[in-house]
Tab-separated table of C-alpha atoms in Angstrom:
chain	number	residue	atom	x	y	z
A	1	UNK	CA	7.002	-7.225	-17.326
A	2	UNK	CA	7.430	-10.254	-15.099
A	3	UNK	CA	6.333	-10.586	-11.475
A	4	UNK	CA	5.957	-13.400	-8.989
A	5	UNK	CA	2.390	-12.310	-8.208
A	6	UNK	CA	-0.069	-9.894	-9.785
A	7	UNK	CA	-3.125	-8.774	-7.813
A	8	UNK	CA	-6.119	-7.352	-9.654
A	9	UNK	CA	-7.790	-4.855	-7.339
A	10	UNK	CA	-6.240	-2.267	-5.038
A	11	UNK	CA	-8.729	-2.113	-2.182
A	12	UNK	CA	-8.452	-3.632	1.288
A	13	UNK	CA	-8.360	-7.190	-0.045
A	14	UNK	CA	-5.801	-6.594	-2.773
A	15	UNK	CA	-3.522	-4.516	-0.550
A	16	UNK	CA	-3.657	-7.074	2.272
A	17	UNK	CA	-2.723	-9.886	-0.090
A	18	UNK	CA	0.000	-7.799	-1.723
A	19	UNK	CA	1.557	-6.798	1.612
A	20	UNK	CA	1.519	-10.397	2.877
A	21	UNK	CA	3.247	-11.684	-0.252
A	22	UNK	CA	5.720	-8.792	-0.427
A	23	UNK	CA	6.672	-9.355	3.216
A	24	UNK	CA	7.705	-12.850	2.164
A	25	UNK	CA	10.010	-11.467	-0.496
A	26	UNK	CA	7.739	-11.897	-3.496
A	27	UNK	CA	7.901	-9.436	-6.388
A	28	UNK	CA	4.314	-8.179	-6.618
A	29	UNK	CA	2.216	-5.778	-8.663
A	30	UNK	CA	-1.269	-4.458	-7.944
A	31	UNK	CA	-3.491	-3.193	-10.746
A	32	UNK	CA	-6.053	-0.781	-9.280
A	33	UNK	CA	-8.798	0.975	-11.216
A	34	UNK	CA	-9.090	3.652	-8.516
A	35	UNK	CA	-11.646	4.182	-5.780
A	36	UNK	CA	-12.495	1.142	-3.657
A	37	UNK	CA	-14.978	0.326	-0.916
A	38	UNK	CA	-12.489	1.462	1.735
A	39	UNK	CA	-13.445	5.011	0.716
A	40	UNK	CA	-16.718	4.263	2.557
A	41	UNK	CA	-14.784	3.203	5.677
A	42	UNK	CA	-16.611	4.020	8.929
A	43	UNK	CA	-13.522	3.798	11.124
A	44	UNK	CA	-14.066	0.127	11.988
A	45	UNK	CA	-13.455	-3.258	10.399
A	46	UNK	CA	-16.288	-5.726	10.996
A	47	UNK	CA	-15.693	-9.447	11.440
A	48	UNK	CA	-19.178	-10.776	12.146
A	49	UNK	CA	-22.020	-8.754	13.638
A	50	UNK	CA	-25.071	-10.921	13.018
A	51	UNK	CA	-25.966	-14.521	12.203
A	52	UNK	CA	-29.486	-15.265	10.950
A	53	UNK	CA	-30.502	-11.760	11.949
A	54	UNK	CA	-29.355	-12.167	15.571
A	55	UNK	CA	-26.570	-10.003	16.952
A	56	UNK	CA	-23.505	-11.944	18.067
A	57	UNK	CA	-21.121	-11.241	20.930
A	58	UNK	CA	-18.302	-13.649	20.069
A	59	UNK	CA	-17.689	-13.703	16.281
A	60	UNK	CA	-15.297	-16.662	16.412
A	61	UNK	CA	-17.800	-18.808	18.287
A	62	UNK	CA	-20.740	-17.731	16.127
A	63	UNK	CA	-19.059	-18.564	12.811
A	64	UNK	CA	-19.911	-22.241	13.259
A	65	UNK	CA	-23.565	-21.338	12.607
A	66	UNK	CA	-22.808	-19.889	9.169
A	67	UNK	CA	-23.690	-21.939	6.055
A	68	UNK	CA	-20.989	-24.188	4.611
A	69	UNK	CA	-20.609	-22.044	1.464
A	70	UNK	CA	-19.723	-18.981	3.533
A	71	UNK	CA	-16.129	-17.767	2.962
A	72	UNK	CA	-15.271	-18.163	6.656
A	73	UNK	CA	-16.377	-21.799	6.606
A	74	UNK	CA	-14.424	-22.383	3.418
A	75	UNK	CA	-11.262	-20.825	4.860
A	76	UNK	CA	-11.737	-23.228	7.771
A	77	UNK	CA	-12.820	-22.241	11.255
A	78	UNK	CA	-9.646	-23.855	12.588
A	79	UNK	CA	-7.680	-21.202	10.640
A	80	UNK	CA	-9.792	-18.144	11.384
A	81	UNK	CA	-8.482	-17.201	14.830
A	82	UNK	CA	-4.890	-17.399	13.635
A	83	UNK	CA	-5.698	-15.291	10.561
A	84	UNK	CA	-7.527	-12.614	12.580
A	85	UNK	CA	-4.409	-12.221	14.717
A	86	UNK	CA	-2.218	-12.114	11.623
A	87	UNK	CA	-4.478	-9.506	9.993
A	88	UNK	CA	-4.249	-7.217	13.023
A	89	UNK	CA	-0.461	-7.424	13.132
A	90	UNK	CA	-0.193	-6.818	9.371
A	91	UNK	CA	-2.245	-3.622	9.786
A	92	UNK	CA	-0.111	-2.537	12.741
A	93	UNK	CA	3.106	-3.121	10.769
A	94	UNK	CA	1.636	-0.932	8.034
A	95	UNK	CA	1.207	1.911	10.516
A	96	UNK	CA	-2.483	1.627	11.493
A	97	UNK	CA	-3.484	1.392	15.166
A	98	UNK	CA	-6.635	-0.470	16.186
A	99	UNK	CA	-8.606	-1.489	19.259
A	100	UNK	CA	-10.515	-4.787	19.316
A	101	UNK	CA	-10.521	-8.565	19.700
A	102	UNK	CA	-11.822	-11.292	17.411
A	103	UNK	CA	-13.508	-13.211	20.229
A	104	UNK	CA	-15.563	-10.288	21.509
A	105	UNK	CA	-17.255	-7.505	19.557
A	106	UNK	CA	-17.128	-4.007	20.957
A	107	UNK	CA	-19.416	-1.147	19.888
A	108	UNK	CA	-19.057	2.119	18.033
A	109	UNK	CA	-21.529	4.960	17.687
A	110	UNK	CA	-22.760	5.384	14.112
A	111	UNK	CA	-23.723	8.674	12.412
A	112	UNK	CA	-27.330	7.657	13.126
A	113	UNK	CA	-26.686	7.632	16.872
A	114	UNK	CA	-26.926	3.817	17.035
A	115	UNK	CA	-24.424	1.492	18.715
A	116	UNK	CA	-23.040	-1.031	16.217
A	117	UNK	CA	-21.015	-4.184	16.996
A	118	UNK	CA	-17.609	-4.402	15.334
A	119	UNK	CA	-14.179	-6.058	15.477
A	120	UNK	CA	-11.384	-3.505	15.001
A	121	UNK	CA	-11.704	0.255	15.451
A	122	UNK	CA	-9.085	2.835	14.557
A	123	UNK	CA	-7.677	4.556	17.617
A	124	UNK	CA	-8.955	7.887	16.231
A	125	UNK	CA	-12.439	6.681	17.139
A	126	UNK	CA	-14.063	5.722	20.449
A	127	UNK	CA	-15.040	2.145	21.255
A	128	UNK	CA	-17.590	1.092	23.860
A	129	UNK	CA	-17.918	-2.144	25.820
A	130	UNK	CA	-21.674	-1.836	26.284
A	131	UNK	CA	-24.401	-1.377	23.697
A	132	UNK	CA	-27.034	0.219	25.919
A	133	UNK	CA	-25.075	2.846	27.811
A	134	UNK	CA	-23.252	6.082	27.023
A	135	UNK	CA	-20.616	7.324	29.488
A	136	UNK	CA	-21.542	11.021	29.234
A	137	UNK	CA	-24.757	12.888	30.057
A	138	UNK	CA	-24.303	16.177	28.211
A	139	UNK	CA	-22.915	16.251	24.678
A	140	UNK	CA	-22.243	19.079	22.252
A	141	UNK	CA	-22.301	18.153	18.559
A	142	UNK	CA	-20.076	20.528	16.612
A	143	UNK	CA	-20.258	20.917	12.855
A	144	UNK	CA	-18.644	23.235	10.338
A	145	UNK	CA	-20.961	25.920	8.990
A	146	UNK	CA	-22.068	24.871	5.501
A	147	UNK	CA	-20.888	21.262	5.842
A	148	UNK	CA	-23.905	19.181	4.782
A	149	UNK	CA	-22.370	15.686	5.011
A	150	UNK	CA	-22.598	15.410	8.802
A	151	UNK	CA	-26.200	14.814	9.893
A	152	UNK	CA	-26.242	16.261	13.377
A	153	UNK	CA	-29.994	15.870	13.902
A	154	UNK	CA	-29.767	12.109	13.393
A	155	UNK	CA	-27.023	11.913	16.012
A	156	UNK	CA	-28.977	14.041	18.468
A	157	UNK	CA	-32.136	11.930	17.995
A	158	UNK	CA	-30.148	8.708	18.373
A	159	UNK	CA	-28.650	9.884	21.657
A	160	UNK	CA	-32.091	10.529	23.151
A	161	UNK	CA	-32.528	6.837	23.974
A	162	UNK	CA	-29.473	7.110	26.211
A	163	UNK	CA	-31.098	10.078	28.003
A	164	UNK	CA	-28.327	12.310	26.732
A	165	UNK	CA	-28.808	16.055	26.642
A	166	UNK	CA	-27.274	16.853	23.245
A	167	UNK	CA	-27.026	20.267	21.624
A	168	UNK	CA	-25.906	21.171	18.096
A	169	UNK	CA	-23.570	24.077	17.424
A	170	UNK	CA	-21.788	25.302	14.291
A	171	UNK	CA	-18.217	26.504	13.914
A	172	UNK	CA	-17.230	29.163	11.374
A	173	UNK	CA	-13.595	29.652	10.402
A	174	UNK	CA	-11.912	31.920	7.880
A	175	UNK	CA	-9.927	29.005	6.411
A	176	UNK	CA	-13.123	27.420	5.105
A	177	UNK	CA	-14.787	30.491	3.590
A	178	UNK	CA	-13.358	29.841	0.136
A	179	UNK	CA	-14.613	26.262	-0.105
A	180	UNK	CA	-17.987	27.244	1.405
A	181	UNK	CA	-18.736	29.412	-1.649
A	182	UNK	CA	-19.279	26.237	-3.650
A	183	UNK	CA	-21.312	23.569	-1.758
A	184	UNK	CA	-19.747	20.813	-3.868
A	185	UNK	CA	-16.343	21.787	-2.470
A	186	UNK	CA	-17.419	21.672	1.188
A	187	UNK	CA	-16.578	17.990	1.451
A	188	UNK	CA	-14.764	15.920	4.048
A	189	UNK	CA	-11.543	15.650	2.053
A	190	UNK	CA	-11.290	19.391	1.425
A	191	UNK	CA	-11.804	20.188	5.109
A	192	UNK	CA	-9.187	17.550	6.017
A	193	UNK	CA	-6.641	19.119	3.659
A	194	UNK	CA	-6.985	22.443	5.466
A	195	UNK	CA	-6.158	20.738	8.755
A	196	UNK	CA	-3.208	18.994	7.093
A	197	UNK	CA	-1.623	22.431	6.679
A	198	UNK	CA	-1.513	22.776	10.465
A	199	UNK	CA	-2.757	26.367	10.658
A	200	UNK	CA	-6.378	25.507	11.460
A	201	UNK	CA	-5.931	23.220	14.459
A	202	UNK	CA	-5.254	25.858	17.097
A	203	UNK	CA	-8.158	28.109	16.112
A	204	UNK	CA	-10.605	25.223	15.866
A	205	UNK	CA	-9.572	23.871	19.272
A	206	UNK	CA	-10.093	27.301	20.836
A	207	UNK	CA	-13.572	27.562	19.355
A	208	UNK	CA	-14.405	23.989	20.409
A	209	UNK	CA	-13.306	24.699	23.981
A	210	UNK	CA	-15.495	27.813	24.108
A	211	UNK	CA	-18.549	26.071	22.651
A	212	UNK	CA	-18.177	22.963	24.828
A	213	UNK	CA	-18.287	24.753	28.174
A	214	UNK	CA	-20.813	22.991	30.391
A	215	UNK	CA	-20.755	19.761	28.335
A	216	UNK	CA	-19.147	16.383	29.090
A	217	UNK	CA	-18.074	15.368	25.568
A	218	UNK	CA	-17.494	16.963	22.155
A	219	UNK	CA	-18.823	15.088	19.097
A	220	UNK	CA	-17.141	15.959	15.785
A	221	UNK	CA	-17.157	14.699	12.177
A	222	UNK	CA	-14.099	12.580	11.315
A	223	UNK	CA	-12.577	15.074	8.877
A	224	UNK	CA	-9.209	15.759	10.488
A	225	UNK	CA	-6.048	14.962	8.558
A	226	UNK	CA	-6.129	13.367	5.113
A	227	UNK	CA	-2.389	12.819	4.758
A	228	UNK	CA	-1.240	13.788	8.265
A	229	UNK	CA	-1.984	10.947	10.685
A	230	UNK	CA	-1.324	13.055	13.766
A	231	UNK	CA	-3.998	15.737	13.274
A	232	UNK	CA	-6.736	13.916	15.216
A	233	UNK	CA	-4.363	13.253	18.129
A	234	UNK	CA	-3.218	16.875	18.170
A	235	UNK	CA	-6.811	18.048	18.230
A	236	UNK	CA	-7.740	15.765	21.117
A	237	UNK	CA	-4.810	17.096	23.119
A	238	UNK	CA	-5.901	20.711	22.600
A	239	UNK	CA	-9.627	20.242	23.336
A	240	UNK	CA	-10.359	20.216	27.058
A	241	UNK	CA	-13.166	17.615	26.901
A	242	UNK	CA	-13.230	14.025	25.596
A	243	UNK	CA	-13.596	14.021	21.803
A	244	UNK	CA	-15.824	11.533	19.988
A	245	UNK	CA	-15.300	11.375	16.211
A	246	UNK	CA	-18.111	10.085	14.003
A	247	UNK	CA	-18.007	9.251	10.277
A	248	UNK	CA	-19.490	11.688	7.795
A	249	UNK	CA	-20.985	10.825	4.409
A	250	UNK	CA	-18.290	9.345	2.115
A	251	UNK	CA	-15.684	9.939	0.861
A	252	UNK	CA	-14.294	8.841	4.215
A	253	UNK	CA	-11.218	10.734	5.408
A	254	UNK	CA	-10.058	7.862	7.697
A	255	UNK	CA	-10.733	5.429	4.853
A	256	UNK	CA	-8.681	7.309	2.288
A	257	UNK	CA	-5.904	7.820	4.845
A	258	UNK	CA	-5.931	4.081	5.650
A	259	UNK	CA	-5.732	3.138	1.988
A	260	UNK	CA	-2.830	5.546	1.453
A	261	UNK	CA	-1.055	4.032	4.483
A	262	UNK	CA	-1.516	0.471	3.210
A	263	UNK	CA	-0.428	1.420	-0.297
A	264	UNK	CA	2.708	3.097	1.047
A	265	UNK	CA	3.498	-0.046	3.048
A	266	UNK	CA	3.127	-2.185	-0.076
A	267	UNK	CA	5.397	0.112	-2.073
A	268	UNK	CA	7.992	0.305	0.718
A	269	UNK	CA	8.209	-3.486	0.487
A	270	UNK	CA	9.063	-3.162	-3.200
A	271	UNK	CA	5.566	-3.601	-4.617
A	272	UNK	CA	4.474	-1.975	-7.887
A	273	UNK	CA	1.115	-0.180	-7.624
A	274	UNK	CA	-0.540	0.643	-10.947
A	275	UNK	CA	-3.214	3.193	-10.058
A	276	UNK	CA	-5.987	4.147	-12.464
A	277	UNK	CA	-5.488	1.134	-14.699
A	278	UNK	CA	-7.833	-1.679	-15.732
A	279	UNK	CA	-7.137	-5.242	-16.811
A	280	UNK	CA	-8.557	-5.663	-20.295
A	281	UNK	CA	-7.875	-9.348	-20.963
A	282	UNK	CA	-5.948	-12.422	-19.975
A	283	UNK	CA	-4.183	-15.088	-22.028
A	284	UNK	CA	-4.825	-18.669	-20.885
A	285	UNK	CA	-3.089	-21.892	-21.824
A	286	UNK	CA	-3.511	-25.411	-20.422
A	287	UNK	CA	-5.584	-24.243	-17.490
A	288	UNK	CA	-3.209	-21.450	-16.462
A	289	UNK	CA	-3.289	-17.678	-16.787
A	290	UNK	CA	-0.071	-16.696	-18.548
A	291	UNK	CA	-0.372	-12.924	-18.832
A	292	UNK	CA	-2.684	-9.955	-18.636
A	293	UNK	CA	-2.916	-6.732	-20.599
A	294	UNK	CA	-4.129	-3.450	-19.171
A	295	UNK	CA	-5.805	-0.387	-20.603
A	296	UNK	CA	-2.949	2.018	-19.834
A	297	UNK	CA	-0.069	-0.139	-21.025
A	298	UNK	CA	-1.226	-1.125	-24.489
A	299	UNK	CA	0.806	-3.983	-25.912
A	300	UNK	CA	2.951	-4.378	-22.786
A	301	UNK	CA	2.137	-7.734	-21.250
A	302	UNK	CA	2.266	-8.472	-17.526
A	303	UNK	CA	3.348	-12.006	-16.679
A	304	UNK	CA	3.302	-13.731	-13.294
A	305	UNK	CA	3.573	-17.143	-11.724
A	306	UNK	CA	0.389	-16.544	-9.716
A	307	UNK	CA	-2.511	-14.108	-10.042
A	308	UNK	CA	-5.079	-13.001	-7.454
A	309	UNK	CA	-8.478	-11.582	-8.392
A	310	UNK	CA	-9.562	-9.112	-5.690
A	311	UNK	CA	-11.681	-6.871	-7.877
A	312	UNK	CA	-14.625	-6.416	-5.497
A	313	UNK	CA	-18.319	-7.049	-5.988
A	314	UNK	CA	-20.987	-5.082	-7.841
A	315	UNK	CA	-19.911	-1.683	-6.465
A	316	UNK	CA	-16.388	-2.067	-7.840
A	317	UNK	CA	-17.634	-3.786	-11.009
A	318	UNK	CA	-15.899	-7.012	-10.081
A	319	UNK	CA	-19.254	-8.574	-10.959
A	320	UNK	CA	-21.670	-7.058	-13.471
A	321	UNK	CA	-25.421	-7.573	-13.855
A	322	UNK	CA	-27.309	-6.686	-17.020
A	323	UNK	CA	-30.990	-7.206	-17.749
A	324	UNK	CA	-30.442	-10.818	-18.686
A	325	UNK	CA	-27.205	-12.101	-17.158
A	326	UNK	CA	-24.544	-11.982	-14.451
A	327	UNK	CA	-20.901	-12.103	-15.430
A	328	UNK	CA	-17.329	-11.519	-14.306
A	329	UNK	CA	-16.123	-8.847	-16.762
A	330	UNK	CA	-12.360	-9.430	-16.982
A	331	UNK	CA	-11.920	-13.140	-17.695
A	332	UNK	CA	-15.484	-14.463	-17.984
A	333	UNK	CA	-15.114	-16.662	-14.899
A	334	UNK	CA	-17.954	-18.821	-13.602
A	335	UNK	CA	-20.453	-17.025	-11.360
A	336	UNK	CA	-22.186	-18.600	-8.380
A	337	UNK	CA	-25.575	-16.938	-8.840
A	338	UNK	CA	-29.004	-17.416	-10.356
A	339	UNK	CA	-29.340	-16.462	-14.030
A	340	UNK	CA	-33.047	-15.836	-13.529
A	341	UNK	CA	-33.272	-12.089	-12.908
A	342	UNK	CA	-36.471	-12.500	-10.889
A	343	UNK	CA	-34.488	-14.434	-8.274
A	344	UNK	CA	-31.848	-11.753	-7.810
A	345	UNK	CA	-33.726	-9.558	-5.396
A	346	UNK	CA	-36.663	-9.261	-3.020
A	347	UNK	CA	-39.136	-6.442	-3.660
A	348	UNK	CA	-39.046	-5.627	0.055
A	349	UNK	CA	-35.926	-3.502	0.213
A	350	UNK	CA	-34.812	-4.402	3.747
A	351	UNK	CA	-35.144	-8.166	3.232
A	352	UNK	CA	-32.130	-10.365	2.529
A	353	UNK	CA	-31.277	-9.740	-1.135
A	354	UNK	CA	-30.069	-12.835	-3.004
A	355	UNK	CA	-27.684	-10.938	-5.292
A	356	UNK	CA	-25.568	-9.936	-2.288
A	357	UNK	CA	-24.436	-13.571	-2.017
A	358	UNK	CA	-23.365	-13.894	-5.652
A	359	UNK	CA	-19.716	-14.138	-6.584
A	360	UNK	CA	-17.042	-15.907	-8.587
A	361	UNK	CA	-17.016	-19.685	-8.208
A	362	UNK	CA	-13.853	-21.286	-6.861
A	363	UNK	CA	-12.589	-24.696	-5.857
A	364	UNK	CA	-11.722	-25.625	-2.261
A	365	UNK	CA	-8.357	-23.832	-2.606
A	366	UNK	CA	-9.982	-20.569	-3.754
A	367	UNK	CA	-8.831	-21.028	-7.347
A	368	UNK	CA	-11.207	-19.478	-9.874
A	369	UNK	CA	-13.382	-21.750	-12.006
A	370	UNK	CA	-13.724	-21.217	-15.736
A	371	UNK	CA	-16.169	-23.446	-17.580
A	372	UNK	CA	-16.267	-25.660	-14.511
A	373	UNK	CA	-12.508	-26.193	-14.313
A	374	UNK	CA	-10.064	-24.478	-11.915
A	375	UNK	CA	-7.532	-22.026	-13.300
A	376	UNK	CA	-4.416	-23.422	-11.641
A	377	UNK	CA	-2.715	-20.116	-10.843
A	378	UNK	CA	-5.643	-17.685	-10.467
A	379	UNK	CA	-6.873	-17.237	-6.892
A	380	UNK	CA	-9.893	-15.264	-5.710
A	381	UNK	CA	-10.219	-13.180	-2.538
A	382	UNK	CA	-12.437	-10.543	-0.971
A	383	UNK	CA	-15.948	-9.457	-1.849
A	384	UNK	CA	-15.795	-10.859	-5.378
A	385	UNK	CA	-16.269	-14.238	-3.671
A	386	UNK	CA	-19.826	-15.463	-3.192
A	387	UNK	CA	-21.575	-17.103	-0.262
A	388	UNK	CA	-22.030	-14.178	2.140
A	389	UNK	CA	-24.174	-11.103	2.645
A	390	UNK	CA	-21.679	-8.687	4.240
A	391	UNK	CA	-24.283	-5.956	4.624
A	392	UNK	CA	-26.640	-8.103	6.690
A	393	UNK	CA	-23.894	-9.971	8.549
A	394	UNK	CA	-21.485	-7.136	9.246
A	395	UNK	CA	-18.658	-9.230	7.800
A	396	UNK	CA	-17.290	-7.315	4.801
A	397	UNK	CA	-13.881	-6.218	6.076
A	398	UNK	CA	-13.269	-9.545	7.792
A	399	UNK	CA	-13.951	-11.455	4.593
A	400	UNK	CA	-11.636	-9.141	2.640
A	401	UNK	CA	-8.792	-9.467	5.139
A	402	UNK	CA	-9.017	-13.164	5.975
A	403	UNK	CA	-9.667	-14.582	2.494
A	404	UNK	CA	-6.782	-12.481	1.162
A	405	UNK	CA	-4.405	-13.850	3.779
A	406	UNK	CA	-5.707	-17.353	3.106
A	407	UNK	CA	-5.174	-16.962	-0.646
A	408	UNK	CA	-1.652	-15.693	0.005
A	409	UNK	CA	-0.971	-18.772	2.120
A	410	UNK	CA	-2.090	-21.047	-0.704
A	411	UNK	CA	0.373	-19.308	-3.011
A	412	UNK	CA	3.228	-19.476	-0.507
A	413	UNK	CA	2.845	-23.193	0.174
C-alpha cells in the first residue's frame, strides 16, 4: 500500500500531523497501537506553565529562558506564536471548542482543588483569570453513589483556602444500579455512555437542582457524554446554578471524546487510520526509510514518501528502558539520554528526573538520527522527542501540537 505520508502513533501528536497533511491534500495513514496519553486529558492543553520551577504568566515570552535543546527553541521562537494560532484553528476545524491565548495563561481548578495555569481549555470546563480567587462562596460537590474515581474530599479541602463553604452530596439513579453491582464497571466511560442515551439527563438535572438549593455553584465529575458532544451543554442548561466540571481519574471522558473527534476529522479528510496495529520493522536503503510492516498486516508492506514518528515517550512505549539500556523499539534510532542507569533518576521522587528529558535524537530539521546520520524522510514529533520535562514544565500538549505542525511544514516545503 502506497501513501504520501505515514504517521506512526495515533495520539494528539500523530493526529495533529495527519490532519495538517491531509488538509493539504496528502494521502496519509496513521498506525495506532491504541490508547494514548490523551486518555489522561484533564480538559486543558498546556503550553508552558513553569520555567526553572517558577510559574509563568506569558508562555510565549517565557520560552526564551528555556535551554537551547528544548523542542520549542528548536522549532524556533519566531515560529511559535504562528504555530500556536494554527494549532487552535486546526482543533476548531476538527470540531473542538477552546478558551485561551498563547500569550497569557489562564487557570483551571484541578481535582485536588488547586488552580493550575494552562493554555487552552475545552468549553465544557470553566477557566479562571485569577489564581487566588474563586467567584462563588458556597459550593455543592455532587458525586454518583459508588463512583470511586472522583475524590470529593480532596476538592473540598482544596477549596478551603478560598474560604469556600463546600459540601459533598451523592446522587443515586436507577440507570446506574446495574453497573454499581461491579465496582470495576462504575467507571467514567460507563457513566458517560448512560448519558449518551439521553434518558438520564432530565432525572439527574432534577436531582442536582434539588441538592444544590442554597448553593452558588454545582461541582460535578466530567463524565457526561462519551460520543455525544452536546450532553454537557444540555446538562448546564437544565441545572439552575453554574456548573463546574472537574476531571475524574482516567480514563478521561473528555479526552476520549476529543481523540474520537480528531480521528473522525482525519478520516473525513481521506486519511486511513489503522487502530490496534503496531509497526514491527522498517526497510532502509541509502539513508531513507522505504517501507514498514505491521503486526496486523503480515507481509503487506506500507510505502510512503515521508514518515513521521509520533509514538510517544515511555508511557506509550515510544522509548523503552531496560536494566542496562535505553532504546527506540521500532527502528533502533539514536537516543539522546545517558546509558548509565544511575543517572536516569533522582532518588527524591519530586525532584527533576533526568529520564523525562530523554528522547530520539534528530537533526535541526527534526529528522531522526540512526547511527549518527539523519534518515532523510523520517521525521520525529511529540513526546518521543527529548529535551523537555513536560511534567515539570506543563508543556506536554504544546510540544505535541507544535512539533507536529512544524514537522508537517518540513514535509510540505
